[in-house]
């Protein structure tokens, strides 16, 4: 391992300082550690080293070595390799570290390497809070990279191939969404659920799309339930006292109508009948719909106690 | 093959160098803590390694100059490694998501707010214009978190998800978790004498007691998992394509049939949970197999019928 790291540090130091694209041959002849006698052994070693640097975030790119565009060489632009010092205080780094340890993605935490890059931090004791935002961080990271670099993303959704311009990425109600218009209809921003996207490919050509000014990812995320409207039917539901407080808390737009020693009656707008029926079932026989009669009928037919 | 350990070690060296270069004479102990070294020997090994690298020529003037003097470290002739490396996309997203989630969950320290501010200025410029993490947080989360941080027992009135049974429980909280769109309280329930997880939107009432307990400060993984048990009951059924969401929301095994329908098999600790789901799916479900769940569906129908037939 020692020799590998030495060699890669030498390679990176060279690429960061040489100031021009350099061919693999020049690297082989110049950088210490690439003295493998066989061409194939050199090629394998060099490919592995480049891959490793790229996984760490080092932007090694291929460019023509001169204006004649005959040969290609490797370059790491210092301004792409490093970030301007964000000026974190130690307290800020520790706060970030604590958050990073507590927020997971499908069980996986952000690597400590991220904090090390920002100057390291002293870990404090665990927070009394934790979150799992689901999904695979590598895929999320790739899509995040595509969104921030404004690269097109291709995938299959509902069995149809899509070519999208991802304006944003967001998380709501336990799901991740790619917020993107399809290439043929740039004005309609759709929210594609990540767990339903298949065969995802990121277009790595140099072409970048424009993100419209004023795009707000929050507004492009789907609403849990559409906001209620004046025309929505109002259900009057009677809950047993022991579940009424939970029901009132969960129901958006609920208004208490009456209360007795053993029940509470509330009115609430029904924005989706099937959603409402599912929610009512959760209360088992501790709640009943009082009115309107057609909703009572609909519920009882759905449940299978009336035909 | 290059191992993950090589990658981690190289990444740490490339992260440590800019900081030590900036803090000339940094103390060994501080570098160890800050960059998560196991011990002094590991750090010294890395410093020795850096000492033999540098620029072509590889003579005394070309190699990186590393000096360790009375437990202080000095690094010279490595200007090209003096600025912090940029983050990879998963690293940047991970930090942003973590920071922003914490901030939304309230009571975030001001240091975190300013850290996220710096992240979206210098590290991922304008990130707030293209990423958003919606973690709606009820007031009770801050209340429970406060109680846990003070190691105070909480008395909760809990309405069970499956049975709607209302119980009062004293809980030694361990953490408040956000998972799959819901908030949970996890901790030792004294009534059950074991670790339990409670959905926060099913807690009807909370009282913070004065009594304290010894809090387990170990790692919290943030996952609320279904724990299979031998006592679980099983049910299989066929659903139409419009009910594909079932396979995404519940831990099930699903096989797609040629006609576009899906055969689903699920295990539940309480048959009533599956019964409610199946009644909810209504005519989208067919060919149910699983005696306990079928009995539970029938019993639930009878209870609902009785509720509507009883004059109130």
mmCIF file of N, CA and C in Angstrom, chain A residues 137-260:
data_model
loop_
_atom_site.group_PDB
_atom_site.id
_atom_site.type_symbol
_atom_site.label_atom_id
_atom_site.label_comp_id
_atom_site.label_asym_id
_atom_site.label_seq_id
_atom_site.Cartn_x
_atom_site.Cartn_y
_atom_site.Cartn_z
ATOM 1 N N UNK A 137 -26.779 6.318 -1.593
ATOM 2 C CA UNK A 137 -26.096 7.610 -1.661
ATOM 3 C C UNK A 137 -25.264 7.766 -2.935
ATOM 4 N N UNK A 138 -24.726 6.665 -3.438
ATOM 5 C CA UNK A 138 -23.905 6.781 -4.651
ATOM 6 C C UNK A 138 -24.760 7.263 -5.829
ATOM 7 N N UNK A 139 -25.934 6.630 -5.993
ATOM 8 C CA UNK A 139 -26.818 7.031 -7.091
ATOM 9 C C UNK A 139 -27.319 8.456 -6.868
ATOM 10 N N UNK A 140 -27.696 8.751 -5.623
ATOM 11 C CA UNK A 140 -28.153 10.111 -5.322
ATOM 12 C C UNK A 140 -27.054 11.112 -5.651
ATOM 13 N N UNK A 141 -25.832 10.745 -5.289
ATOM 14 C CA UNK A 141 -24.690 11.632 -5.543
ATOM 15 C C UNK A 141 -24.489 11.842 -7.034
ATOM 16 N N UNK A 142 -24.608 10.764 -7.806
ATOM 17 C CA UNK A 142 -24.437 10.896 -9.257
ATOM 18 C C UNK A 142 -25.495 11.840 -9.832
ATOM 19 N N UNK A 143 -26.734 11.677 -9.365
ATOM 20 C CA UNK A 143 -27.801 12.535 -9.882
ATOM 21 C C UNK A 143 -27.614 13.975 -9.413
ATOM 22 N N UNK A 144 -27.158 14.114 -8.185
ATOM 23 C CA UNK A 144 -26.874 15.453 -7.655
ATOM 24 C C UNK A 144 -25.787 16.124 -8.504
ATOM 25 N N UNK A 145 -24.783 15.316 -8.864
ATOM 26 C CA UNK A 145 -23.719 15.831 -9.736
ATOM 27 C C UNK A 145 -24.292 16.277 -11.072
ATOM 28 N N UNK A 146 -25.207 15.477 -11.636
ATOM 29 C CA UNK A 146 -25.812 15.825 -12.930
ATOM 30 C C UNK A 146 -26.622 17.112 -12.802
ATOM 31 N N UNK A 147 -27.354 17.235 -11.685
ATOM 32 C CA UNK A 147 -28.175 18.431 -11.484
ATOM 33 C C UNK A 147 -27.280 19.662 -11.344
ATOM 34 N N UNK A 148 -26.218 19.546 -10.539
ATOM 35 C CA UNK A 148 -25.400 20.738 -10.311
ATOM 36 C C UNK A 148 -24.568 21.095 -11.536
ATOM 37 N N UNK A 149 -24.197 20.077 -12.320
ATOM 38 C CA UNK A 149 -23.422 20.386 -13.538
ATOM 39 C C UNK A 149 -24.322 20.582 -14.756
ATOM 40 N N UNK A 150 -25.606 20.530 -14.563
ATOM 41 C CA UNK A 150 -26.608 20.732 -15.618
ATOM 42 C C UNK A 150 -26.385 19.799 -16.793
ATOM 43 N N UNK A 151 -26.341 18.517 -16.464
ATOM 44 C CA UNK A 151 -26.201 17.494 -17.505
ATOM 45 C C UNK A 151 -27.514 16.727 -17.639
ATOM 46 N N UNK A 152 -27.804 16.309 -18.847
ATOM 47 C CA UNK A 152 -29.054 15.592 -19.075
ATOM 48 C C UNK A 152 -29.003 14.197 -18.439
ATOM 49 N N UNK A 153 -30.171 13.730 -18.008
ATOM 50 C CA UNK A 153 -30.263 12.388 -17.435
ATOM 51 C C UNK A 153 -31.278 11.592 -18.250
ATOM 52 N N UNK A 154 -30.861 10.393 -18.650
ATOM 53 C CA UNK A 154 -31.741 9.518 -19.431
ATOM 54 C C UNK A 154 -32.145 8.330 -18.565
ATOM 55 N N UNK A 155 -33.392 7.952 -18.627
ATOM 56 C CA UNK A 155 -33.833 6.791 -17.851
ATOM 57 C C UNK A 155 -35.169 6.290 -18.395
ATOM 58 N N UNK A 156 -35.576 5.142 -17.883
ATOM 59 C CA UNK A 156 -36.878 4.590 -18.251
ATOM 60 C C UNK A 156 -37.817 4.795 -17.070
ATOM 61 N N UNK A 157 -39.008 5.269 -17.350
ATOM 62 C CA UNK A 157 -39.990 5.541 -16.296
ATOM 63 C C UNK A 157 -41.348 5.099 -16.816
ATOM 64 N N UNK A 158 -42.042 4.302 -16.043
ATOM 65 C CA UNK A 158 -43.315 3.731 -16.515
ATOM 66 C C UNK A 158 -43.151 3.084 -17.882
ATOM 67 N N UNK A 159 -42.058 2.333 -18.028
ATOM 68 C CA UNK A 159 -41.774 1.604 -19.272
ATOM 69 C C UNK A 159 -41.504 2.493 -20.482
ATOM 70 N N UNK A 160 -41.328 3.797 -20.266
ATOM 71 C CA UNK A 160 -41.022 4.673 -21.408
ATOM 72 C C UNK A 160 -39.652 5.309 -21.238
ATOM 73 N N UNK A 161 -38.840 5.320 -22.290
ATOM 74 C CA UNK A 161 -37.541 5.994 -22.172
ATOM 75 C C UNK A 161 -37.713 7.515 -22.101
ATOM 76 N N UNK A 162 -36.973 8.167 -21.236
ATOM 77 C CA UNK A 162 -37.099 9.626 -21.070
ATOM 78 C C UNK A 162 -35.724 10.259 -21.202
ATOM 79 N N UNK A 163 -35.718 11.447 -21.764
ATOM 80 C CA UNK A 163 -34.503 12.261 -21.780
ATOM 81 C C UNK A 163 -34.863 13.554 -21.068
ATOM 82 N N UNK A 164 -34.215 13.802 -19.932
ATOM 83 C CA UNK A 164 -34.650 14.934 -19.108
ATOM 84 C C UNK A 164 -33.520 15.922 -18.854
ATOM 85 N N UNK A 165 -33.930 17.135 -18.504
ATOM 86 C CA UNK A 165 -32.992 18.166 -18.058
ATOM 87 C C UNK A 165 -33.257 18.356 -16.566
ATOM 88 N N UNK A 166 -32.454 17.734 -15.717
ATOM 89 C CA UNK A 166 -32.791 17.759 -14.282
ATOM 90 C C UNK A 166 -32.520 19.117 -13.649
ATOM 91 N N UNK A 167 -33.585 19.865 -13.370
ATOM 92 C CA UNK A 167 -33.435 21.185 -12.738
ATOM 93 C C UNK A 167 -33.152 21.036 -11.243
ATOM 94 N N UNK A 168 -33.657 19.955 -10.650
ATOM 95 C CA UNK A 168 -33.486 19.857 -9.207
ATOM 96 C C UNK A 168 -33.658 18.447 -8.688
ATOM 97 N N UNK A 169 -33.370 18.317 -7.385
ATOM 98 C CA UNK A 169 -33.458 17.033 -6.711
ATOM 99 C C UNK A 169 -34.072 17.326 -5.346
ATOM 100 N N UNK A 170 -34.993 16.484 -4.918
ATOM 101 C CA UNK A 170 -35.614 16.791 -3.630
ATOM 102 C C UNK A 170 -36.096 15.543 -2.916
ATOM 103 N N UNK A 171 -36.352 15.711 -1.638
ATOM 104 C CA UNK A 171 -36.823 14.613 -0.797
ATOM 105 C C UNK A 171 -38.101 15.060 -0.097
ATOM 106 N N UNK A 172 -39.141 14.255 -0.217
ATOM 107 C CA UNK A 172 -40.389 14.575 0.483
ATOM 108 C C UNK A 172 -41.134 13.274 0.777
ATOM 109 N N UNK A 173 -41.743 13.187 1.947
ATOM 110 C CA UNK A 173 -42.533 12.013 2.366
ATOM 111 C C UNK A 173 -41.759 10.714 2.196
ATOM 112 N N UNK A 174 -40.480 10.726 2.503
ATOM 113 C CA UNK A 174 -39.724 9.486 2.447
ATOM 114 C C UNK A 174 -39.293 9.085 1.041
ATOM 115 N N UNK A 175 -39.484 9.951 0.060
ATOM 116 C CA UNK A 175 -39.076 9.599 -1.305
ATOM 117 C C UNK A 175 -38.208 10.687 -1.916
ATOM 118 N N UNK A 176 -37.331 10.245 -2.800
ATOM 119 C CA UNK A 176 -36.507 11.189 -3.552
ATOM 120 C C UNK A 176 -37.104 11.405 -4.939
ATOM 121 N N UNK A 177 -37.030 12.625 -5.420
ATOM 122 C CA UNK A 177 -37.572 12.949 -6.732
ATOM 123 C C UNK A 177 -36.539 13.717 -7.552
ATOM 124 N N UNK A 178 -36.477 13.380 -8.824
ATOM 125 C CA UNK A 178 -35.706 14.182 -9.767
ATOM 126 C C UNK A 178 -36.711 15.134 -10.414
ATOM 127 N N UNK A 179 -36.418 16.431 -10.332
ATOM 128 C CA UNK A 179 -37.371 17.432 -10.811
ATOM 129 C C UNK A 179 -36.904 17.903 -12.177
ATOM 130 N N UNK A 180 -37.649 17.521 -13.208
ATOM 131 C CA UNK A 180 -37.112 17.741 -14.542
ATOM 132 C C UNK A 180 -38.200 17.811 -15.593
ATOM 133 N N UNK A 181 -38.035 18.737 -16.543
ATOM 134 C CA UNK A 181 -38.880 18.655 -17.726
ATOM 135 C C UNK A 181 -38.270 17.636 -18.677
ATOM 136 N N UNK A 182 -39.104 17.046 -19.517
ATOM 137 C CA UNK A 182 -38.522 16.196 -20.545
ATOM 138 C C UNK A 182 -38.018 17.111 -21.655
ATOM 139 N N UNK A 183 -37.013 16.616 -22.395
ATOM 140 C CA UNK A 183 -36.315 17.467 -23.359
ATOM 141 C C UNK A 183 -37.278 18.101 -24.363
ATOM 142 N N UNK A 184 -38.351 17.381 -24.701
ATOM 143 C CA UNK A 184 -39.241 17.913 -25.734
ATOM 144 C C UNK A 184 -40.247 18.931 -25.186
ATOM 145 N N UNK A 185 -40.400 19.024 -23.882
ATOM 146 C CA UNK A 185 -41.386 19.956 -23.307
ATOM 147 C C UNK A 185 -40.783 20.689 -22.119
ATOM 148 N N UNK A 186 -39.903 21.656 -22.383
ATOM 149 C CA UNK A 186 -39.127 22.276 -21.295
ATOM 150 C C UNK A 186 -39.957 23.055 -20.272
ATOM 151 N N UNK A 187 -41.235 23.327 -20.574
ATOM 152 C CA UNK A 187 -42.006 24.150 -19.633
ATOM 153 C C UNK A 187 -42.725 23.331 -18.561
ATOM 154 N N UNK A 188 -42.801 22.012 -18.766
ATOM 155 C CA UNK A 188 -43.551 21.192 -17.803
ATOM 156 C C UNK A 188 -42.570 20.445 -16.907
ATOM 157 N N UNK A 189 -42.476 20.871 -15.656
ATOM 158 C CA UNK A 189 -41.532 20.219 -14.750
ATOM 159 C C UNK A 189 -42.241 19.063 -14.042
ATOM 160 N N UNK A 190 -41.691 17.871 -14.222
ATOM 161 C CA UNK A 190 -42.287 16.700 -13.599
ATOM 162 C C UNK A 190 -41.428 16.256 -12.422
ATOM 163 N N UNK A 191 -42.044 15.550 -11.494
ATOM 164 C CA UNK A 191 -41.292 14.985 -10.370
ATOM 165 C C UNK A 191 -41.217 13.477 -10.591
ATOM 166 N N UNK A 192 -40.033 12.976 -10.908
ATOM 167 C CA UNK A 192 -39.853 11.547 -11.153
ATOM 168 C C UNK A 192 -39.342 10.891 -9.878
ATOM 169 N N UNK A 193 -40.066 9.873 -9.409
ATOM 170 C CA UNK A 193 -39.608 9.200 -8.188
ATOM 171 C C UNK A 193 -38.415 8.320 -8.498
ATOM 172 N N UNK A 194 -37.346 8.493 -7.714
ATOM 173 C CA UNK A 194 -36.100 7.776 -7.995
ATOM 174 C C UNK A 194 -36.272 6.267 -7.986
ATOM 175 N N UNK A 195 -37.090 5.767 -7.043
ATOM 176 C CA UNK A 195 -37.201 4.311 -6.955
ATOM 177 C C UNK A 195 -38.010 3.725 -8.112
ATOM 178 N N UNK A 196 -38.554 4.586 -8.965
ATOM 179 C CA UNK A 196 -39.262 4.067 -10.142
ATOM 180 C C UNK A 196 -38.473 4.295 -11.414
ATOM 181 N N UNK A 197 -37.326 4.932 -11.285
ATOM 182 C CA UNK A 197 -36.500 5.183 -12.472
ATOM 183 C C UNK A 197 -35.629 3.961 -12.737
ATOM 184 N N UNK A 198 -35.559 3.545 -13.975
ATOM 185 C CA UNK A 198 -34.740 2.391 -14.349
ATOM 186 C C UNK A 198 -33.728 2.807 -15.407
ATOM 187 N N UNK A 199 -32.669 2.026 -15.520
ATOM 188 C CA UNK A 199 -31.661 2.216 -16.579
ATOM 189 C C UNK A 199 -31.224 3.682 -16.659
ATOM 190 N N UNK A 200 -30.770 4.193 -15.512
ATOM 191 C CA UNK A 200 -30.403 5.607 -15.440
ATOM 192 C C UNK A 200 -29.029 5.834 -16.075
ATOM 193 N N UNK A 201 -28.955 6.820 -16.958
ATOM 194 C CA UNK A 201 -27.659 7.174 -17.561
ATOM 195 C C UNK A 201 -27.497 8.685 -17.509
ATOM 196 N N UNK A 202 -26.290 9.109 -17.184
ATOM 197 C CA UNK A 202 -26.029 10.545 -17.179
ATOM 198 C C UNK A 202 -25.258 10.896 -18.432
ATOM 199 N N UNK A 203 -25.747 11.872 -19.154
ATOM 200 C CA UNK A 203 -25.122 12.286 -20.413
ATOM 201 C C UNK A 203 -23.848 13.061 -20.067
ATOM 202 N N UNK A 204 -22.686 12.469 -20.354
ATOM 203 C CA UNK A 204 -21.450 13.161 -19.947
ATOM 204 C C UNK A 204 -20.808 13.920 -21.101
ATOM 205 N N UNK A 205 -21.576 14.200 -22.132
ATOM 206 C CA UNK A 205 -21.029 15.054 -23.199
ATOM 207 C C UNK A 205 -20.874 16.465 -22.635
ATOM 208 N N UNK A 206 -20.177 17.298 -23.360
ATOM 209 C CA UNK A 206 -19.879 18.635 -22.829
ATOM 210 C C UNK A 206 -21.110 19.540 -22.817
ATOM 211 N N UNK A 207 -22.149 19.116 -23.505
ATOM 212 C CA UNK A 207 -23.337 19.971 -23.634
ATOM 213 C C UNK A 207 -24.066 20.123 -22.290
ATOM 214 N N UNK A 208 -24.352 21.364 -21.907
ATOM 215 C CA UNK A 208 -25.071 21.595 -20.655
ATOM 216 C C UNK A 208 -26.353 22.351 -20.952
ATOM 217 N N UNK A 209 -27.382 22.095 -20.157
ATOM 218 C CA UNK A 209 -28.629 22.831 -20.393
ATOM 219 C C UNK A 209 -28.681 24.036 -19.461
ATOM 220 N N UNK A 210 -29.621 24.921 -19.706
ATOM 221 C CA UNK A 210 -29.794 26.093 -18.852
ATOM 222 C C UNK A 210 -30.903 25.818 -17.838
ATOM 223 N N UNK A 211 -30.613 26.120 -16.576
ATOM 224 C CA UNK A 211 -31.671 26.004 -15.575
ATOM 225 C C UNK A 211 -32.371 27.373 -15.524
ATOM 226 N N UNK A 212 -33.704 27.414 -15.618
ATOM 227 C CA UNK A 212 -34.337 28.731 -15.631
ATOM 228 C C UNK A 212 -34.111 29.470 -14.315
ATOM 229 N N UNK A 213 -33.901 30.768 -14.429
ATOM 230 C CA UNK A 213 -33.711 31.563 -13.213
ATOM 231 C C UNK A 213 -35.005 31.496 -12.409
ATOM 232 N N UNK A 214 -34.871 31.444 -11.119
ATOM 233 C CA UNK A 214 -36.071 31.457 -10.273
ATOM 234 C C UNK A 214 -36.692 30.088 -10.073
ATOM 235 N N UNK A 215 -36.026 29.038 -10.551
ATOM 236 C CA UNK A 215 -36.561 27.689 -10.316
ATOM 237 C C UNK A 215 -36.543 27.391 -8.819
ATOM 238 N N UNK A 216 -37.676 26.907 -8.301
ATOM 239 C CA UNK A 216 -37.729 26.600 -6.865
ATOM 240 C C UNK A 216 -38.037 25.120 -6.672
ATOM 241 N N UNK A 217 -37.034 24.340 -6.233
ATOM 242 C CA UNK A 217 -37.261 22.901 -6.102
ATOM 243 C C UNK A 217 -38.429 22.559 -5.171
ATOM 244 N N UNK A 218 -38.602 23.375 -4.142
ATOM 245 C CA UNK A 218 -39.670 23.090 -3.173
ATOM 246 C C UNK A 218 -41.042 23.052 -3.865
ATOM 247 N N UNK A 219 -41.222 23.986 -4.799
ATOM 248 C CA UNK A 219 -42.536 24.080 -5.450
ATOM 249 C C UNK A 219 -42.743 22.977 -6.475
ATOM 250 N N UNK A 220 -41.634 22.381 -6.948
ATOM 251 C CA UNK A 220 -41.769 21.347 -7.974
ATOM 252 C C UNK A 220 -42.010 19.964 -7.371
ATOM 253 N N UNK A 221 -41.828 19.845 -6.050
ATOM 254 C CA UNK A 221 -42.056 18.547 -5.406
ATOM 255 C C UNK A 221 -43.554 18.276 -5.296
ATOM 256 N N UNK A 222 -43.949 17.010 -5.391
ATOM 257 C CA UNK A 222 -45.378 16.723 -5.328
ATOM 258 C C UNK A 222 -45.950 17.010 -3.939
ATOM 259 N N UNK A 223 -47.192 17.443 -3.913
ATOM 260 C CA UNK A 223 -47.864 17.658 -2.634
ATOM 261 C C UNK A 223 -48.380 16.309 -2.156
ATOM 262 N N UNK A 224 -48.427 16.133 -0.854
ATOM 263 C CA UNK A 224 -48.910 14.882 -0.282
ATOM 264 C C UNK A 224 -50.374 14.670 -0.673
ATOM 265 N N UNK A 225 -51.155 15.671 -0.431
ATOM 266 C CA UNK A 225 -52.548 15.645 -0.875
ATOM 267 C C UNK A 225 -52.772 17.022 -1.469
ATOM 268 N N UNK A 226 -53.592 17.102 -2.485
ATOM 269 C CA UNK A 226 -53.791 18.445 -3.042
ATOM 270 C C UNK A 226 -54.499 19.294 -1.993
ATOM 271 N N UNK A 227 -54.260 20.599 -1.993
ATOM 272 C CA UNK A 227 -54.933 21.432 -1.005
ATOM 273 C C UNK A 227 -56.442 21.316 -1.206
ATOM 274 N N UNK A 228 -57.192 21.407 -0.105
ATOM 275 C CA UNK A 228 -58.633 21.243 -0.263
ATOM 276 C C UNK A 228 -59.219 22.451 -0.977
ATOM 277 N N UNK A 229 -60.320 22.199 -1.666
ATOM 278 C CA UNK A 229 -61.004 23.261 -2.405
ATOM 279 C C UNK A 229 -62.419 23.379 -1.883
ATOM 280 N N UNK A 230 -63.032 24.545 -2.165
ATOM 281 C CA UNK A 230 -64.376 24.801 -1.640
ATOM 282 C C UNK A 230 -65.372 23.753 -2.125
ATOM 283 N N UNK A 231 -65.101 23.187 -3.310
ATOM 284 C CA UNK A 231 -66.068 22.237 -3.866
ATOM 285 C C UNK A 231 -65.916 20.821 -3.294
ATOM 286 N N UNK A 232 -64.894 20.586 -2.456
ATOM 287 C CA UNK A 232 -64.694 19.244 -1.905
ATOM 288 C C UNK A 232 -65.850 18.874 -0.966
ATOM 289 N N UNK A 233 -66.288 17.605 -1.015
ATOM 290 C CA UNK A 233 -67.310 17.218 -0.043
ATOM 291 C C UNK A 233 -66.750 17.267 1.375
ATOM 292 N N UNK A 234 -67.590 17.605 2.312
ATOM 293 C CA UNK A 234 -67.176 17.629 3.716
ATOM 294 C C UNK A 234 -67.726 16.366 4.389
ATOM 295 N N UNK A 235 -66.814 15.599 4.977
ATOM 296 C CA UNK A 235 -67.246 14.405 5.695
ATOM 297 C C UNK A 235 -67.408 14.769 7.163
ATOM 298 N N UNK A 236 -68.494 14.304 7.746
ATOM 299 C CA UNK A 236 -68.655 14.459 9.203
ATOM 300 C C UNK A 236 -68.377 13.083 9.806
ATOM 301 N N UNK A 237 -67.390 13.023 10.683
ATOM 302 C CA UNK A 237 -66.966 11.729 11.220
ATOM 303 C C UNK A 237 -66.991 11.771 12.748
ATOM 304 N N UNK A 238 -67.516 10.682 13.320
ATOM 305 C CA UNK A 238 -67.573 10.589 14.787
ATOM 306 C C UNK A 238 -66.482 9.625 15.252
ATOM 307 N N UNK A 239 -65.613 10.103 16.099
ATOM 308 C CA UNK A 239 -64.510 9.275 16.615
ATOM 309 C C UNK A 239 -64.726 8.994 18.090
ATOM 310 N N UNK A 240 -64.385 7.783 18.509
ATOM 311 C CA UNK A 240 -64.372 7.512 19.954
ATOM 312 C C UNK A 240 -63.319 8.416 20.583
ATOM 313 N N UNK A 241 -63.565 8.809 21.824
ATOM 314 C CA UNK A 241 -62.669 9.775 22.477
ATOM 315 C C UNK A 241 -61.216 9.327 22.479
ATOM 316 N N UNK A 242 -61.001 8.008 22.616
ATOM 317 C CA UNK A 242 -59.606 7.576 22.784
ATOM 318 C C UNK A 242 -58.764 7.676 21.503
ATOM 319 N N UNK A 243 -59.412 7.901 20.341
ATOM 320 C CA UNK A 243 -58.601 8.110 19.133
ATOM 321 C C UNK A 243 -58.817 9.508 18.535
ATOM 322 N N UNK A 244 -59.748 10.262 19.122
ATOM 323 C CA UNK A 244 -60.133 11.534 18.507
ATOM 324 C C UNK A 244 -58.978 12.520 18.400
ATOM 325 N N UNK A 245 -58.139 12.570 19.430
ATOM 326 C CA UNK A 245 -57.046 13.558 19.375
ATOM 327 C C UNK A 245 -56.053 13.210 18.267
ATOM 328 N N UNK A 246 -55.794 11.911 18.077
ATOM 329 C CA UNK A 246 -54.887 11.488 17.001
ATOM 330 C C UNK A 246 -55.500 11.835 15.642
ATOM 331 N N UNK A 247 -56.805 11.555 15.496
ATOM 332 C CA UNK A 247 -57.487 11.821 14.227
ATOM 333 C C UNK A 247 -57.455 13.313 13.905
ATOM 334 N N UNK A 248 -57.756 14.139 14.915
ATOM 335 C CA UNK A 248 -57.802 15.581 14.680
ATOM 336 C C UNK A 248 -56.435 16.105 14.269
ATOM 337 N N UNK A 249 -55.390 15.497 14.829
ATOM 338 C CA UNK A 249 -54.037 15.944 14.503
ATOM 339 C C UNK A 249 -53.666 15.556 13.063
ATOM 340 N N UNK A 250 -54.119 14.378 12.658
ATOM 341 C CA UNK A 250 -53.743 13.899 11.329
ATOM 342 C C UNK A 250 -54.557 14.550 10.209
ATOM 343 N N UNK A 251 -55.811 14.894 10.485
ATOM 344 C CA UNK A 251 -56.686 15.372 9.412
ATOM 345 C C UNK A 251 -56.424 16.850 9.126
ATOM 346 N N UNK A 252 -56.062 17.137 7.874
ATOM 347 C CA UNK A 252 -55.801 18.529 7.497
ATOM 348 C C UNK A 252 -57.141 19.237 7.299
ATOM 349 N N UNK A 253 -57.299 20.384 7.922
ATOM 350 C CA UNK A 253 -58.521 21.177 7.739
ATOM 351 C C UNK A 253 -59.698 20.693 8.562
ATOM 352 N N UNK A 254 -59.406 19.880 9.609
ATOM 353 C CA UNK A 254 -60.497 19.344 10.431
ATOM 354 C C UNK A 254 -61.066 20.427 11.361
ATOM 355 N N UNK A 255 -62.374 20.381 11.546
ATOM 356 C CA UNK A 255 -63.034 21.319 12.460
ATOM 357 C C UNK A 255 -63.891 20.501 13.416
ATOM 358 N N UNK A 256 -63.727 20.762 14.708
ATOM 359 C CA UNK A 256 -64.532 20.013 15.684
ATOM 360 C C UNK A 256 -65.957 20.552 15.683
ATOM 361 N N UNK A 257 -66.918 19.626 15.626
ATOM 362 C CA UNK A 257 -68.314 20.035 15.558
ATOM 363 C C UNK A 257 -68.977 19.868 16.918
ATOM 364 N N UNK A 258 -68.733 18.750 17.544
ATOM 365 C CA UNK A 258 -69.335 18.519 18.862
ATOM 366 C C UNK A 258 -68.505 17.504 19.635
ATOM 367 N N UNK A 259 -68.762 17.441 20.905
ATOM 368 C CA UNK A 259 -67.979 16.561 21.782
ATOM 369 C C UNK A 259 -68.886 16.048 22.893
ATOM 370 N N UNK A 260 -68.816 14.758 23.164
ATOM 371 C CA UNK A 260 -69.534 14.201 24.312
ATOM 372 C C UNK A 260 -68.492 13.533 25.200
#
